[in-house]
PDB file of C-alpha atoms in Angstrom:
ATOM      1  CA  UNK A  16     -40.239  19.369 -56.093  1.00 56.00           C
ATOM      2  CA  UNK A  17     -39.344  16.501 -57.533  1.00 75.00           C
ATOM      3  CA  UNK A  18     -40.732  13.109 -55.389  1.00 78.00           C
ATOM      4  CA  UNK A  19     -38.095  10.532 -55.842  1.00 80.00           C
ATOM      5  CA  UNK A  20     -35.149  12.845 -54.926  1.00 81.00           C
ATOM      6  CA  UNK A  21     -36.698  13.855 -51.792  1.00 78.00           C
ATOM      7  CA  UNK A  22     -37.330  10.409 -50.838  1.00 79.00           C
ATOM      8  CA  UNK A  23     -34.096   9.333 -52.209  1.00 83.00           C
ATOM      9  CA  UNK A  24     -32.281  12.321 -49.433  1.00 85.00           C
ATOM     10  CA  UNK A  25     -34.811  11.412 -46.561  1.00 81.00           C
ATOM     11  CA  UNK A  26     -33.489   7.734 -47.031  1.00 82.00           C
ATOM     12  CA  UNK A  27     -30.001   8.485 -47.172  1.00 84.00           C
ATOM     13  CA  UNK A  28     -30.506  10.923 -43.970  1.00 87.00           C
ATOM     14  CA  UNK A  29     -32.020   7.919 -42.101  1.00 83.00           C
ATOM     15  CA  UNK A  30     -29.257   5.359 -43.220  1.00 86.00           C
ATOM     16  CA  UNK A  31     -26.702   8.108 -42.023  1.00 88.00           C
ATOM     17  CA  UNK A  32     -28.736   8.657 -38.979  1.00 87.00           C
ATOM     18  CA  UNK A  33     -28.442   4.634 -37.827  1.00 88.00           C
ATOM     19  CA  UNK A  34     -24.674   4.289 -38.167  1.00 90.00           C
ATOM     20  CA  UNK A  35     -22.879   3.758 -35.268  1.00 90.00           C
ATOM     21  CA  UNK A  36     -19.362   2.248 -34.422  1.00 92.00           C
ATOM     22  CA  UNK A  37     -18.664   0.304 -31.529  1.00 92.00           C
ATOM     23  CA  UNK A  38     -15.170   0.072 -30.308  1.00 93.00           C
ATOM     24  CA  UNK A  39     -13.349  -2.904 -29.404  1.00 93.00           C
ATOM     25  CA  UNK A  40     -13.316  -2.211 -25.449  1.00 92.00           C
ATOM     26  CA  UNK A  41     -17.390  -1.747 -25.355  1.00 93.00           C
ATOM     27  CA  UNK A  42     -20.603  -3.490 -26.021  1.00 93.00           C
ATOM     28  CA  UNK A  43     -23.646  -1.470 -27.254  1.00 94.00           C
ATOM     29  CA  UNK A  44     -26.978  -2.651 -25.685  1.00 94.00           C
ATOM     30  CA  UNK A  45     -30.115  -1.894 -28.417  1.00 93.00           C
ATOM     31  CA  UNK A  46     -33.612  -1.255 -26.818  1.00 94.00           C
ATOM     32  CA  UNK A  47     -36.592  -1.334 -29.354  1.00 92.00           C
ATOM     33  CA  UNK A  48     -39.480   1.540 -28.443  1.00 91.00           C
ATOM     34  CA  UNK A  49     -37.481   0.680 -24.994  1.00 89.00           C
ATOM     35  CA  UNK A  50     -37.262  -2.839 -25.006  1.00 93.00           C
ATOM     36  CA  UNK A  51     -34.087  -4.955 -24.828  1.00 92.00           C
ATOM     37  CA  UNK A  52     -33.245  -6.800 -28.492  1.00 92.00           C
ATOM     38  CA  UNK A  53     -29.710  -7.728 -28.236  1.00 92.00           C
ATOM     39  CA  UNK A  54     -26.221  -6.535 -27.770  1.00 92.00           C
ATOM     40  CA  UNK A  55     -24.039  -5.422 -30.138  1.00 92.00           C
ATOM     41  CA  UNK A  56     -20.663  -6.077 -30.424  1.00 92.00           C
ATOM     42  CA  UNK A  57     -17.393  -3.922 -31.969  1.00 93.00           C
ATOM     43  CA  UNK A  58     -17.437  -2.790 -35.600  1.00 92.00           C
ATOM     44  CA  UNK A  59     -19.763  -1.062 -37.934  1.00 92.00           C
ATOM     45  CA  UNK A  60     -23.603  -1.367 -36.474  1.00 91.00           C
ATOM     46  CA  UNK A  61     -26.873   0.575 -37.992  1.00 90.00           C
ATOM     47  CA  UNK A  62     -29.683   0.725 -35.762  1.00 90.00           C
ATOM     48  CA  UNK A  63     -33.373   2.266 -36.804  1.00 89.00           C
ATOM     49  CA  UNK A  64     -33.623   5.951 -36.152  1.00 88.00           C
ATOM     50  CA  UNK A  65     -36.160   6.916 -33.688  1.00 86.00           C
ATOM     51  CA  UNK A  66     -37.432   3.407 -33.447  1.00 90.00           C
ATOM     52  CA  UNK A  67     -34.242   1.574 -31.836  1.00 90.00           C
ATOM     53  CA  UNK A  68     -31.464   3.109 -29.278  1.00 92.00           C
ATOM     54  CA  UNK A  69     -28.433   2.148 -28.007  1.00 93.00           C
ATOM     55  CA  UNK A  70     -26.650   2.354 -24.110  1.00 93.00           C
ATOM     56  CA  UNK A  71     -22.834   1.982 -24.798  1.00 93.00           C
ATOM     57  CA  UNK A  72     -21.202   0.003 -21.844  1.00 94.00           C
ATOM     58  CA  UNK A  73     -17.243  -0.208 -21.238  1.00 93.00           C
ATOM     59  CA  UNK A  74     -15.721  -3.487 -20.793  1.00 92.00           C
ATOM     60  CA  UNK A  75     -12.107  -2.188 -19.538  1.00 94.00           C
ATOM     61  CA  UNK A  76     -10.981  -2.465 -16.039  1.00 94.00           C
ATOM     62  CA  UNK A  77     -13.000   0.829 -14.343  1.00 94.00           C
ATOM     63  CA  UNK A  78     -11.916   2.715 -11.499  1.00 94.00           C
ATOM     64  CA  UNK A  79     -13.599   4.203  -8.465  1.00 93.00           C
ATOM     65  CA  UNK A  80     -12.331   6.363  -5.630  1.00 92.00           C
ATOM     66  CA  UNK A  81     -13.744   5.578  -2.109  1.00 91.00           C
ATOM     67  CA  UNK A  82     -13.959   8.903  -0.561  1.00 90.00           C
ATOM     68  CA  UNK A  83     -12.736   9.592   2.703  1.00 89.00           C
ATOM     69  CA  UNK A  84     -14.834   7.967   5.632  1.00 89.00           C
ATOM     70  CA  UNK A  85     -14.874   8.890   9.345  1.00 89.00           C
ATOM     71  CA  UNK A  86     -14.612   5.910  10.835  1.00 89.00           C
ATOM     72  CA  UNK A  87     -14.218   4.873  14.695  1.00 88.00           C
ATOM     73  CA  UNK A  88     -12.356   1.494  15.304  1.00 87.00           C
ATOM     74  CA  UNK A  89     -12.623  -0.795  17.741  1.00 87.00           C
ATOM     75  CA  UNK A  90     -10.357   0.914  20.414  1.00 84.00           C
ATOM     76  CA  UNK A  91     -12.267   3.971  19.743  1.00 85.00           C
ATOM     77  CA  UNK A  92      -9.673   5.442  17.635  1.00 84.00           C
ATOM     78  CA  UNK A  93     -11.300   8.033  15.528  1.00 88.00           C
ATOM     79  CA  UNK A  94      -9.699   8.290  11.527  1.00 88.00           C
ATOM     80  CA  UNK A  95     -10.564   8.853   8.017  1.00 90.00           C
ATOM     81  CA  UNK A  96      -9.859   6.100   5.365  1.00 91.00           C
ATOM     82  CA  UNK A  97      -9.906   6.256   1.803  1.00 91.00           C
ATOM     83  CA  UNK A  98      -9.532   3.677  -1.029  1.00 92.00           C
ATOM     84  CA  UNK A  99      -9.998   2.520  -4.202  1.00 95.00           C
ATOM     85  CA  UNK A 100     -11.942  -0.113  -6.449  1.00 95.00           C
ATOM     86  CA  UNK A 101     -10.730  -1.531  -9.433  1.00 96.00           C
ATOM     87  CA  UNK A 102     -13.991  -3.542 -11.219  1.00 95.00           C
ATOM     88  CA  UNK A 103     -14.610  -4.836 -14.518  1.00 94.00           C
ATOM     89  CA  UNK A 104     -18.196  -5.412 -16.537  1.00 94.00           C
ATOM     90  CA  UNK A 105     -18.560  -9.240 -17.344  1.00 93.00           C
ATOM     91  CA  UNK A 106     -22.212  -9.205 -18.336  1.00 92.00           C
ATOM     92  CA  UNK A 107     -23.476  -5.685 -19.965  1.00 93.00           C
ATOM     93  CA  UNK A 108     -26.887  -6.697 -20.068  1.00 93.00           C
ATOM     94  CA  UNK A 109     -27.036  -7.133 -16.285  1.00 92.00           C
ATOM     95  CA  UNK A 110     -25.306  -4.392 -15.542  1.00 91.00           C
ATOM     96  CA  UNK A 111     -27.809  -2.120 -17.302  1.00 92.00           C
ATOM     97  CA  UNK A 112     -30.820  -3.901 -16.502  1.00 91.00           C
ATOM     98  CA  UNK A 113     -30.349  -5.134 -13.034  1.00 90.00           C
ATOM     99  CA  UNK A 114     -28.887  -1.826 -11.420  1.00 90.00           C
ATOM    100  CA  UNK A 115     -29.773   1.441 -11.649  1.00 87.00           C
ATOM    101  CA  UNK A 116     -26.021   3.679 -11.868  1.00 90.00           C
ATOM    102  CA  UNK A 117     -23.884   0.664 -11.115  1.00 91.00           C
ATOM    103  CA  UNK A 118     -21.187   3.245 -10.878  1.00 92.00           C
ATOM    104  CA  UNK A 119     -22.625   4.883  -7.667  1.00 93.00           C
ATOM    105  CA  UNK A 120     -24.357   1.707  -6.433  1.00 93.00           C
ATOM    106  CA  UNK A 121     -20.678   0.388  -5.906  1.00 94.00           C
ATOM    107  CA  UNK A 122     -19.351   3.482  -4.427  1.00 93.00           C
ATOM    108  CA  UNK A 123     -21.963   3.068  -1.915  1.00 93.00           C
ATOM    109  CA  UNK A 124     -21.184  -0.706  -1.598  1.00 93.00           C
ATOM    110  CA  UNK A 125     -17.423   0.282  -1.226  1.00 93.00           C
ATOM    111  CA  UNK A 126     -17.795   3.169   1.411  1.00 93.00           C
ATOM    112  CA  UNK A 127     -20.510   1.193   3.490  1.00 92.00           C
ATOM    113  CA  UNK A 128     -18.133  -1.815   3.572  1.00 93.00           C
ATOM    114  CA  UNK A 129     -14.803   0.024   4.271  1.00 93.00           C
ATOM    115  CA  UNK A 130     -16.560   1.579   7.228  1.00 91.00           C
ATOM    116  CA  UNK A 131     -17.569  -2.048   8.581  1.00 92.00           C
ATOM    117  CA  UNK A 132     -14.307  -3.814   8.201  1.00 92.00           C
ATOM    118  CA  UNK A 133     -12.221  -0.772   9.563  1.00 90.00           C
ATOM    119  CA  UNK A 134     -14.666   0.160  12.082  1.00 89.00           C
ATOM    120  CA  UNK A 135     -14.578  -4.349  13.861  1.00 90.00           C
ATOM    121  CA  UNK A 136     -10.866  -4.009  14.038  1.00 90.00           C
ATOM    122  CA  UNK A 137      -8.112  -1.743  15.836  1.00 88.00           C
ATOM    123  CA  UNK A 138      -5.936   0.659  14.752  1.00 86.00           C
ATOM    124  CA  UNK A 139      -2.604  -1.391  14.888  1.00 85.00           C
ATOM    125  CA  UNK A 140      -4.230  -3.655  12.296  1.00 88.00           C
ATOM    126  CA  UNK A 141      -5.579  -1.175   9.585  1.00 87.00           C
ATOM    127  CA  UNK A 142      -1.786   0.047   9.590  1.00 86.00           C
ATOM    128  CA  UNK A 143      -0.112  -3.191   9.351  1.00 86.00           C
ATOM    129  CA  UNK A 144      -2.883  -4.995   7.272  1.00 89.00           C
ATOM    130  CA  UNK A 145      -4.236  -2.660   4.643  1.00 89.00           C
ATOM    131  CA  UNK A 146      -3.627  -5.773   2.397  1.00 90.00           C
ATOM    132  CA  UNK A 147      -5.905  -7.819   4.001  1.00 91.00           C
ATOM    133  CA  UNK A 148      -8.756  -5.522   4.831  1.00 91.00           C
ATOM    134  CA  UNK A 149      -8.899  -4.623   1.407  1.00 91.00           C
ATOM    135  CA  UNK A 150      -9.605  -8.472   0.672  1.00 92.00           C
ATOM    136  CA  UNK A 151     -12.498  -8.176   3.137  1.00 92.00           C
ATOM    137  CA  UNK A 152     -13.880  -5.112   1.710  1.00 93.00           C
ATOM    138  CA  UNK A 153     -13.631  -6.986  -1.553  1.00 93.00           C
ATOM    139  CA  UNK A 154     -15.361 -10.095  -0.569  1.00 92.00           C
ATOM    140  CA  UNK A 155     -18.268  -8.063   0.927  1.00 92.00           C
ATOM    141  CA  UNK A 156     -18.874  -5.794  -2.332  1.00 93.00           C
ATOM    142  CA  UNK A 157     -18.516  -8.389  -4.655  1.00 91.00           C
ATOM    143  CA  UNK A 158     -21.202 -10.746  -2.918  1.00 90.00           C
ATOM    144  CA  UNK A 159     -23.675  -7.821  -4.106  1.00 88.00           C
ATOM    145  CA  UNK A 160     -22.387  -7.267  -7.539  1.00 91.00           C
ATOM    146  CA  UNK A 161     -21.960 -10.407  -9.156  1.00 90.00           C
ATOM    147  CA  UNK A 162     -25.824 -10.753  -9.709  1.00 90.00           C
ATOM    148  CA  UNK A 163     -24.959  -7.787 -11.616  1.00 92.00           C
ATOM    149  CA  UNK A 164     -22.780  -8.899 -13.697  1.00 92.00           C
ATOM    150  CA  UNK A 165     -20.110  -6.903 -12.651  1.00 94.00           C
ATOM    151  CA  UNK A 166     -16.317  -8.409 -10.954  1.00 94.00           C
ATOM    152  CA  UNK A 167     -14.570  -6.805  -8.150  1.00 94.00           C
ATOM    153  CA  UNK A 168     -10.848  -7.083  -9.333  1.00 94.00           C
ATOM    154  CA  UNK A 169      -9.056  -5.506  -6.340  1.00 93.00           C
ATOM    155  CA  UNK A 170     -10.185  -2.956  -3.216  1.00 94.00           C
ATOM    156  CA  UNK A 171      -7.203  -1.015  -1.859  1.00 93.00           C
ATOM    157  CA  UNK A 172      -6.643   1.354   1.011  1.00 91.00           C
ATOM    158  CA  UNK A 173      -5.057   4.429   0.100  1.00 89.00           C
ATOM    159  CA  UNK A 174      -4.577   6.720   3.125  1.00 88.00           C
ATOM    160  CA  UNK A 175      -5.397   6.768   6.603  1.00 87.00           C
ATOM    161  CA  UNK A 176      -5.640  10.327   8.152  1.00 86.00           C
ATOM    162  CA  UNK A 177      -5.218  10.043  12.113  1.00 84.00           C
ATOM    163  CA  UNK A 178      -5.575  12.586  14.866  1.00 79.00           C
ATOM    164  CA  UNK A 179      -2.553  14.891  15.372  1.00 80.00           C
ATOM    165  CA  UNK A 180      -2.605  14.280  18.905  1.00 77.00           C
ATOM    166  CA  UNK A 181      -2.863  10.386  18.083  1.00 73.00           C
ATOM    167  CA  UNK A 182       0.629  11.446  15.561  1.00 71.00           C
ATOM    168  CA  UNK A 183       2.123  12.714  18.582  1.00 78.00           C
ATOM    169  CA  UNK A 184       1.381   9.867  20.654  1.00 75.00           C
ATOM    170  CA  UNK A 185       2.582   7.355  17.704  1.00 74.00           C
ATOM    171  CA  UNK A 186       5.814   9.253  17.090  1.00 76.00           C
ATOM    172  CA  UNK A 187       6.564   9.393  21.049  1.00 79.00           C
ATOM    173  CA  UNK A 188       6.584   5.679  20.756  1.00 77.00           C
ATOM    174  CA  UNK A 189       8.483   4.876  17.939  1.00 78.00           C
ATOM    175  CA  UNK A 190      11.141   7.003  19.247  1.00 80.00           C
ATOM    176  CA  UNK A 191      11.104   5.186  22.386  1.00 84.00           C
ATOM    177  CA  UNK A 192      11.516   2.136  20.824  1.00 80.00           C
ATOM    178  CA  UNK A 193      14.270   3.065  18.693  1.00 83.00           C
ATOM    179  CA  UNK A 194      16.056   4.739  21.870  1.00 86.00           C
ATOM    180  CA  UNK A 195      14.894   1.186  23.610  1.00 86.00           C
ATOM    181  CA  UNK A 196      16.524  -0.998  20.749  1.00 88.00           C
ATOM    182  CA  UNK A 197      19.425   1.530  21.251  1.00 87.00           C
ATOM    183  CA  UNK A 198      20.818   1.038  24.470  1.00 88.00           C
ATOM    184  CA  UNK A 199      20.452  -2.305  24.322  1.00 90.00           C
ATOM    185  CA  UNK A 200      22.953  -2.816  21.150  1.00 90.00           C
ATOM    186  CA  UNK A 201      25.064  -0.696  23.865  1.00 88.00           C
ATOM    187  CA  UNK A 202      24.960  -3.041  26.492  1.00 89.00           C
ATOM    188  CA  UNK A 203      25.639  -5.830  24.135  1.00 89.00           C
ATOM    189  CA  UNK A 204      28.513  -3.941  22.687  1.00 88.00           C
ATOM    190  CA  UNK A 205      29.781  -3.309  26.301  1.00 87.00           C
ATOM    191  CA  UNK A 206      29.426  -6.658  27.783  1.00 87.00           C
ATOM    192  CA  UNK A 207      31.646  -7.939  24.669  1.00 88.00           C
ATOM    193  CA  UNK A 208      34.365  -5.250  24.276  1.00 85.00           C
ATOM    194  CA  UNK A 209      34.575  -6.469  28.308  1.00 86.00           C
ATOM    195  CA  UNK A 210      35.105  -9.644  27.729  1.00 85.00           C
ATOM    196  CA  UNK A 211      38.050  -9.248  25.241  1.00 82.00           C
ATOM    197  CA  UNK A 212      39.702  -7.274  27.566  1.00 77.00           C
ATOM    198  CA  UNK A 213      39.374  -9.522  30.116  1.00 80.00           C
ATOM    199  CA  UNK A 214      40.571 -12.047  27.850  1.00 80.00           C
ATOM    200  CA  UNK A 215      43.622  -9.661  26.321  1.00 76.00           C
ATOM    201  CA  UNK A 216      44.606  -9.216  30.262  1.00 74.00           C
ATOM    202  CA  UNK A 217      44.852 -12.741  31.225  1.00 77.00           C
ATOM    203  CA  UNK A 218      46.854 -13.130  27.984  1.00 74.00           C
ATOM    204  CA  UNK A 219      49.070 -10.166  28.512  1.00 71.00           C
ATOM    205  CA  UNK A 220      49.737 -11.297  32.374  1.00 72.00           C
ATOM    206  CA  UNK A 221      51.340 -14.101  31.464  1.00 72.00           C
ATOM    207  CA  UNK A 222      54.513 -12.635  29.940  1.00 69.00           C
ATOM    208  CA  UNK A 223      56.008 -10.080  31.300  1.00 67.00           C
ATOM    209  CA  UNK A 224      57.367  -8.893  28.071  1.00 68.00           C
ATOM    210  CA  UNK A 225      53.802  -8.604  26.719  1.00 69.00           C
ATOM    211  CA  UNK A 226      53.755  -5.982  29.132  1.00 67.00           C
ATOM    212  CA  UNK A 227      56.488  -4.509  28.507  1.00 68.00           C
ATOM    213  CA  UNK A 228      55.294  -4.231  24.513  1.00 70.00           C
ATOM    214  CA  UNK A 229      51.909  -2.681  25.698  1.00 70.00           C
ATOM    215  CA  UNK A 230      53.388   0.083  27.505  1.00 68.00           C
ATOM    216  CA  UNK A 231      55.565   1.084  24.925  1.00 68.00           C
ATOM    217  CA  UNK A 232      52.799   0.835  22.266  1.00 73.00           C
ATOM    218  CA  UNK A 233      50.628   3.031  24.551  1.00 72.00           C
ATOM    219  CA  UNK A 234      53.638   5.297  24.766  1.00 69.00           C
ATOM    220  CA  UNK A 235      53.959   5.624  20.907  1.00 72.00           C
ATOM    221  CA  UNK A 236      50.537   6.132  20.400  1.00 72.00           C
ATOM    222  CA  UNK A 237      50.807   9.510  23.049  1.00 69.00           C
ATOM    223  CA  UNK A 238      53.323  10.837  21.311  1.00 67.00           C
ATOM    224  CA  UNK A 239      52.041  10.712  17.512  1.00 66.00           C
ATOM    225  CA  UNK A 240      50.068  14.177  18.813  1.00 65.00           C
ATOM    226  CA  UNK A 241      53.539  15.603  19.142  1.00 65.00           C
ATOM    227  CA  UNK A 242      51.839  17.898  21.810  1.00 64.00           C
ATOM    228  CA  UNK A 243      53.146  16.924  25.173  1.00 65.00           C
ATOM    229  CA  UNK A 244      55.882  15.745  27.361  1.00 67.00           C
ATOM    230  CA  UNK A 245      56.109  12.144  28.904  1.00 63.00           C
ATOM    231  CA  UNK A 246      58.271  11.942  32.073  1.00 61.00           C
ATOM    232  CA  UNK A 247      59.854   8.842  33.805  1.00 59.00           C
ATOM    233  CA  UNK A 248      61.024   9.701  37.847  1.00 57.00           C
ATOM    234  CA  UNK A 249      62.230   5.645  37.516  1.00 54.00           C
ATOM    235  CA  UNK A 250      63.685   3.506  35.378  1.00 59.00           C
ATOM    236  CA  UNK A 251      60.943   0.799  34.048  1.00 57.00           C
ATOM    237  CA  UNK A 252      62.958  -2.403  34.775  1.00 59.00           C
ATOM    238  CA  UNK A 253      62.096  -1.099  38.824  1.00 57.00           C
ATOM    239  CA  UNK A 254      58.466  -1.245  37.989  1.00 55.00           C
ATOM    240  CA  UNK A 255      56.647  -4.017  40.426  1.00 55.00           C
ATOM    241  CA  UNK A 256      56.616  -7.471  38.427  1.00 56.00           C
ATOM    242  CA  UNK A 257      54.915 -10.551  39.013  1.00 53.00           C
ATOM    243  CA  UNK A 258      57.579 -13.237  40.406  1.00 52.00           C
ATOM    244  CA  UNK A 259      57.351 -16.584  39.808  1.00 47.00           C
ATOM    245  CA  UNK A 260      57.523 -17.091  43.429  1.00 44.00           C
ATOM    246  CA  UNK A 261      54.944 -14.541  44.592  1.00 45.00           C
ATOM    247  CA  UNK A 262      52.495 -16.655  42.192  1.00 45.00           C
ATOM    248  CA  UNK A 263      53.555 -19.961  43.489  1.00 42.00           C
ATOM    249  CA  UNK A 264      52.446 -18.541  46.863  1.00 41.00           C
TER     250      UNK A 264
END
């Protein structure tokens, strides 16, 4: 066989065998016989074959889901909470060589911090303030992760399963609320609409022509149903009236 050729295709099988391409959104960490050399950034890189390697790291915004954790609050309400983490990867090399599976070391972080926020707080304010213990779950992660390297972007609360009894018990009481809120707009309502009248009354009782006009309004709007039969045993000029004298009295 001829010498130079095969050298010449064992050469060009190693130079094939060291390409690698980095993309834009990652960094490539090299290790030499396992020891760090340098990072490599996007575009065309060769490494030595079976001398150098390479641990690929993504730069991008990452997501993590924060599975569901039973937790008991502070009024001994029992629920499960869920979330999510949104982090990003400022320094590769820490990240590789300061953790070991920085994507489950900060789904521990995440779950053992949503449990201590939710669990020093009540029900009423995990419901009305998922904003704000998502900032505390934040500030407690990060604290841990940015000697490696990594940022906490945002921590949010997705969904908070309760009790169906506690449902029940929830739902009993926003419906008495709403009946509540309710009857009071009906009281209002009535103590107004009483008022006009009185007001329309004292208005009406000084003329007795206003009166007069009333009745036969009230009279016309009986007989648009076209359905009964009005009767007068008297003529209405003998109804009692309101003399000027009787008032002077």
């Amino acid at each position: 066989m001829n010498l130079p050729l095969f050298f010449s295709i064992l050469l060009g099988i190693i130079l094939l065998a060291g390409i690698r391409i980095v993309f834009e959104y990652k960094r490539a960490l090299k290790f030499r016989f396992g020891k760090y050399v340098k990072t490599l950034q996007p575009g065309f890189r060769w490494i030595i074959p079976l001398v150098e390697t390479i641990q690929v790291v993504d730069i991008r915004v990452i997501t993590i889901n924060i599975v569901s954790q039973e937790v008991m609050t502070e009024d001994n309400v029992p629920c499960s909470i869920d979330g999510v983490v949104f982090f990003k990867i400022n320094d590769p090399e820490k990240a590789v060589l300061e953790v070991e599976e920085y994507h489950f070391a900060i789904t521990q972080l995440s779950q053992a911090a949503l449990r201590d926020v939710c669990g020093k707080v009540e029900l009423d304010t995990i419901l009305s303030k998922r904003e704000e213990m998502g900032k505390n779950i934040k500030s407690i992660v990060e604290t841990e992760t940015h000697h490696w390297g990594i940022e906490i972007i945002d921590v949010k609360i997705k969904d908070i399963q309760l009790p169906e009894n506690m449902r029940r018990m929830m739902a009993n009481q926003a419906e008495a609320e709403r009946s509540r809120r309710a009857r009071i707009i009906l009281a209002e309502a009535e103590n107004q609409a009483a008022a006009k009248l009185l007001e329309a009354g004292l208005q009406i009782d000084k003329s007795p022509s206003a009166i007069k006009l009333r009745l036969y309004q009230t009279l016309s709007n009986i007989a648009a149903e076209k359905n009964s039969t009005i009767l007068f045993p008297f003529p209405e000029e003998v109804l009692p009236r309101k003399s000027k004298e009787t008032g002077s009295q």
